[in-house]
Amino acid sequence: MLPHLGQGANQSIEDGMALATILARADRTTVPAALVAYERLRRERVAQVQRGARENGMRYDSAYADLGVRDTEIAAHAAFRKRLYDHDVVPEAQAAAMALTRSQGSHPDVSIHAFYGMIYAWPPRKFALTTALLTNA
């Protein structure tokens, strides 16, 4: 991911929230389908952010003869930035998880709130929680 939107860390946090939300509804038999649902959910958004970073980089790094043209393009990019910064991945991930459990008939006894609390924790605990879900489900 290019650095021209400052989104590398943010996208990894969104990835973690989406993955935790979806895996919270999965059990051993539905983990492969859950991972496919996660990829389907994240692929388009991440591609949009990557394209936006590339376009922003071309604006900032190129040599415009008229900086007014560049500034106009940056201002026109405001709607994209609003969607970028206002995005909440959790509702989309919850919908994907619910669709997964309906289609698979799975209702594991795992609290999704435990995942939300752990996602902000230091990474070894997050990985331990994910491992516990996959091995103890």
PDB file of C-alpha atoms in Angstrom:
ATOM      1  CA  MET A   1       0.000   0.000   0.000  1.00  0.00           C
ATOM      2  CA  LEU A   2       1.413   3.366  -0.986  1.00  0.00           C
ATOM      3  CA  PRO A   3       1.733   5.912   1.835  1.00  0.00           C
ATOM      4  CA  HIS A   4      -0.156   8.770   0.149  1.00  0.00           C
ATOM      5  CA  LEU A   5      -3.335   8.317   2.196  1.00  0.00           C
ATOM      6  CA  GLY A   6      -1.756   7.159   5.451  1.00  0.00           C
ATOM      7  CA  GLN A   7      -3.994   4.086   5.457  1.00  0.00           C
ATOM      8  CA  GLY A   8      -1.654   1.120   5.954  1.00  0.00           C
ATOM      9  CA  ALA A   9      -2.185   0.743   9.705  1.00  0.00           C
ATOM     10  CA  ASN A  10      -5.836   1.687   9.463  1.00  0.00           C
ATOM     11  CA  GLN A  11      -6.513  -1.011   6.885  1.00  0.00           C
ATOM     12  CA  SER A  12      -4.859  -3.603   9.110  1.00  0.00           C
ATOM     13  CA  ILE A  13      -7.121  -2.542  11.996  1.00  0.00           C
ATOM     14  CA  GLU A  14     -10.163  -2.802   9.738  1.00  0.00           C
ATOM     15  CA  ASP A  15      -8.925  -6.237   8.614  1.00  0.00           C
ATOM     16  CA  GLY A  16      -8.608  -7.347  12.229  1.00  0.00           C
ATOM     17  CA  MET A  17     -12.074  -6.096  13.164  1.00  0.00           C
ATOM     18  CA  ALA A  18     -13.662  -7.742  10.127  1.00  0.00           C
ATOM     19  CA  LEU A  19     -11.829 -11.028  10.660  1.00  0.00           C
ATOM     20  CA  ALA A  20     -12.658 -11.126  14.385  1.00  0.00           C
ATOM     21  CA  THR A  21     -16.303 -10.295  13.748  1.00  0.00           C
ATOM     22  CA  ILE A  22     -16.702 -13.001  11.138  1.00  0.00           C
ATOM     23  CA  LEU A  23     -14.701 -15.653  12.995  1.00  0.00           C
ATOM     24  CA  ALA A  24     -16.722 -15.007  16.149  1.00  0.00           C
ATOM     25  CA  ARG A  25     -19.653 -16.666  14.382  1.00  0.00           C
ATOM     26  CA  ALA A  26     -17.619 -19.534  12.923  1.00  0.00           C
ATOM     27  CA  ASP A  27     -16.854 -22.977  14.242  1.00  0.00           C
ATOM     28  CA  ARG A  28     -14.387 -25.580  12.990  1.00  0.00           C
ATOM     29  CA  THR A  29     -16.613 -26.594  10.115  1.00  0.00           C
ATOM     30  CA  THR A  30     -17.362 -23.058   8.927  1.00  0.00           C
ATOM     31  CA  VAL A  31     -13.893 -21.489   9.226  1.00  0.00           C
ATOM     32  CA  PRO A  32     -13.056 -21.999   5.507  1.00  0.00           C
ATOM     33  CA  ALA A  33     -16.334 -20.355   4.462  1.00  0.00           C
ATOM     34  CA  ALA A  34     -15.744 -17.600   7.032  1.00  0.00           C
ATOM     35  CA  LEU A  35     -12.343 -16.824   5.530  1.00  0.00           C
ATOM     36  CA  VAL A  36     -13.880 -16.642   2.053  1.00  0.00           C
ATOM     37  CA  ALA A  37     -16.560 -14.268   3.400  1.00  0.00           C
ATOM     38  CA  TYR A  38     -13.819 -12.139   4.994  1.00  0.00           C
ATOM     39  CA  GLU A  39     -11.875 -11.928   1.737  1.00  0.00           C
ATOM     40  CA  ARG A  40     -15.008 -11.071  -0.229  1.00  0.00           C
ATOM     41  CA  LEU A  41     -15.835  -8.323   2.270  1.00  0.00           C
ATOM     42  CA  ARG A  42     -12.379  -6.714   2.348  1.00  0.00           C
ATOM     43  CA  ARG A  43     -11.073  -7.107  -1.203  1.00  0.00           C
ATOM     44  CA  GLU A  44     -13.081  -4.287  -2.841  1.00  0.00           C
ATOM     45  CA  ARG A  45     -12.522  -1.738  -0.065  1.00  0.00           C
ATOM     46  CA  VAL A  46      -8.785  -2.383   0.091  1.00  0.00           C
ATOM     47  CA  ALA A  47      -8.539  -2.119  -3.700  1.00  0.00           C
ATOM     48  CA  GLN A  48     -10.348   1.242  -3.561  1.00  0.00           C
ATOM     49  CA  VAL A  49      -7.977   2.517  -0.879  1.00  0.00           C
ATOM     50  CA  GLN A  50      -4.947   1.328  -2.864  1.00  0.00           C
ATOM     51  CA  ARG A  51      -6.239   3.090  -5.995  1.00  0.00           C
ATOM     52  CA  GLY A  52      -6.923   6.233  -3.961  1.00  0.00           C
ATOM     53  CA  ALA A  53      -3.396   6.199  -2.543  1.00  0.00           C
ATOM     54  CA  ARG A  54      -1.934   5.781  -6.024  1.00  0.00           C
ATOM     55  CA  GLU A  55      -4.027   8.659  -7.401  1.00  0.00           C
ATOM     56  CA  ASN A  56      -3.121  10.848  -4.432  1.00  0.00           C
ATOM     57  CA  GLY A  57       0.555  10.058  -4.928  1.00  0.00           C
ATOM     58  CA  MET A  58       0.361  11.055  -8.564  1.00  0.00           C
ATOM     59  CA  ARG A  59      -1.183  14.365  -7.510  1.00  0.00           C
ATOM     60  CA  TYR A  60       1.341  15.137  -4.797  1.00  0.00           C
ATOM     61  CA  ASP A  61       4.438  13.779  -6.518  1.00  0.00           C
ATOM     62  CA  SER A  62       3.862  15.025 -10.036  1.00  0.00           C
ATOM     63  CA  ALA A  63       5.200  18.292 -11.357  1.00  0.00           C
ATOM     64  CA  TYR A  64       2.124  20.378 -12.164  1.00  0.00           C
ATOM     65  CA  ALA A  65       2.889  23.474 -14.190  1.00  0.00           C
ATOM     66  CA  ASP A  66      -0.171  25.051 -12.599  1.00  0.00           C
ATOM     67  CA  LEU A  67      -0.605  24.208  -8.903  1.00  0.00           C
ATOM     68  CA  GLY A  68      -4.182  25.448  -9.123  1.00  0.00           C
ATOM     69  CA  VAL A  69      -5.022  22.382 -11.244  1.00  0.00           C
ATOM     70  CA  ARG A  70      -3.492  20.102  -8.625  1.00  0.00           C
ATOM     71  CA  ASP A  71      -5.327  21.878  -5.808  1.00  0.00           C
ATOM     72  CA  THR A  72      -8.623  21.563  -7.694  1.00  0.00           C
ATOM     73  CA  GLU A  73      -8.078  17.822  -8.073  1.00  0.00           C
ATOM     74  CA  ILE A  74      -7.276  17.494  -4.373  1.00  0.00           C
ATOM     75  CA  ALA A  75     -10.450  19.394  -3.456  1.00  0.00           C
ATOM     76  CA  ALA A  76     -12.494  17.200  -5.817  1.00  0.00           C
ATOM     77  CA  HIS A  77     -11.120  14.184  -3.966  1.00  0.00           C
ATOM     78  CA  ALA A  78     -12.958  15.280  -0.778  1.00  0.00           C
ATOM     79  CA  ALA A  79     -15.911  12.901  -1.250  1.00  0.00           C
ATOM     80  CA  PHE A  80     -13.528   9.931  -1.493  1.00  0.00           C
ATOM     81  CA  ARG A  81     -11.721  11.032   1.668  1.00  0.00           C
ATOM     82  CA  LYS A  82     -15.026  11.389   3.533  1.00  0.00           C
ATOM     83  CA  ARG A  83     -16.025   7.816   2.599  1.00  0.00           C
ATOM     84  CA  LEU A  84     -12.523   6.651   3.486  1.00  0.00           C
ATOM     85  CA  TYR A  85     -12.432   8.187   6.957  1.00  0.00           C
ATOM     86  CA  ASP A  86     -16.102   7.599   7.897  1.00  0.00           C
ATOM     87  CA  HIS A  87     -16.081   3.881   7.044  1.00  0.00           C
ATOM     88  CA  ASP A  88     -17.137   1.439   9.789  1.00  0.00           C
ATOM     89  CA  VAL A  89     -16.255  -2.129   8.859  1.00  0.00           C
ATOM     90  CA  VAL A  90     -18.078  -3.795  11.774  1.00  0.00           C
ATOM     91  CA  PRO A  91     -21.695  -3.570  10.495  1.00  0.00           C
ATOM     92  CA  GLU A  92     -20.640  -5.030   7.128  1.00  0.00           C
ATOM     93  CA  ALA A  93     -18.674  -7.788   8.849  1.00  0.00           C
ATOM     94  CA  GLN A  94     -21.633  -8.564  11.132  1.00  0.00           C
ATOM     95  CA  ALA A  95     -23.898  -8.891   8.097  1.00  0.00           C
ATOM     96  CA  ALA A  96     -21.377 -11.206   6.411  1.00  0.00           C
ATOM     97  CA  ALA A  97     -21.113 -13.291   9.601  1.00  0.00           C
ATOM     98  CA  MET A  98     -24.887 -13.556   9.945  1.00  0.00           C
ATOM     99  CA  ALA A  99     -25.221 -14.613   6.316  1.00  0.00           C
ATOM    100  CA  LEU A 100     -22.556 -17.234   6.919  1.00  0.00           C
ATOM    101  CA  THR A 101     -24.295 -18.672   9.989  1.00  0.00           C
ATOM    102  CA  ARG A 102     -27.670 -18.733   8.215  1.00  0.00           C
ATOM    103  CA  SER A 103     -26.219 -20.534   5.209  1.00  0.00           C
ATOM    104  CA  GLN A 104     -24.192 -22.980   7.308  1.00  0.00           C
ATOM    105  CA  GLY A 105     -26.711 -23.441  10.116  1.00  0.00           C
ATOM    106  CA  SER A 106     -23.986 -22.742  12.687  1.00  0.00           C
ATOM    107  CA  HIS A 107     -24.568 -20.957  15.966  1.00  0.00           C
ATOM    108  CA  PRO A 108     -21.363 -21.234  18.003  1.00  0.00           C
ATOM    109  CA  ASP A 109     -21.367 -20.111  21.601  1.00  0.00           C
ATOM    110  CA  VAL A 110     -18.698 -17.409  21.233  1.00  0.00           C
ATOM    111  CA  SER A 111     -19.155 -13.840  22.381  1.00  0.00           C
ATOM    112  CA  ILE A 112     -18.364 -11.328  19.648  1.00  0.00           C
ATOM    113  CA  HIS A 113     -17.654  -8.731  22.359  1.00  0.00           C
ATOM    114  CA  ALA A 114     -14.648 -10.746  23.514  1.00  0.00           C
ATOM    115  CA  PHE A 115     -13.149 -10.229  20.077  1.00  0.00           C
ATOM    116  CA  TYR A 116     -13.819  -6.494  20.106  1.00  0.00           C
ATOM    117  CA  GLY A 117     -12.023  -6.173  23.417  1.00  0.00           C
ATOM    118  CA  MET A 118      -9.048  -8.222  22.262  1.00  0.00           C
ATOM    119  CA  ILE A 119      -8.554  -6.553  18.895  1.00  0.00           C
ATOM    120  CA  TYR A 120      -7.207  -3.474  20.669  1.00  0.00           C
ATOM    121  CA  ALA A 121      -4.922  -5.546  22.885  1.00  0.00           C
ATOM    122  CA  TRP A 122      -1.291  -6.233  22.246  1.00  0.00           C
ATOM    123  CA  PRO A 123      -1.012  -8.591  19.207  1.00  0.00           C
ATOM    124  CA  PRO A 124       0.070 -11.793  21.018  1.00  0.00           C
ATOM    125  CA  ARG A 125      -3.218 -11.820  22.933  1.00  0.00           C
ATOM    126  CA  LYS A 126      -5.204 -11.223  19.754  1.00  0.00           C
ATOM    127  CA  PHE A 127      -3.456 -14.125  18.050  1.00  0.00           C
ATOM    128  CA  ALA A 128      -3.977 -16.317  21.102  1.00  0.00           C
ATOM    129  CA  LEU A 129      -7.711 -15.562  21.039  1.00  0.00           C
ATOM    130  CA  THR A 130      -7.979 -16.356  17.345  1.00  0.00           C
ATOM    131  CA  THR A 131      -6.027 -19.568  17.885  1.00  0.00           C
ATOM    132  CA  ALA A 132      -8.311 -20.495  20.771  1.00  0.00           C
ATOM    133  CA  LEU A 133     -11.377 -20.018  18.583  1.00  0.00           C
ATOM    134  CA  LEU A 134      -9.944 -22.188  15.828  1.00  0.00           C
ATOM    135  CA  THR A 135      -8.791 -24.978  18.140  1.00  0.00           C
ATOM    136  CA  ASN A 136     -11.529 -24.986  20.806  1.00  0.00           C
ATOM    137  CA  ALA A 137     -14.634 -24.336  18.739  1.00  0.00           C
TER     138      ALA A 137
END
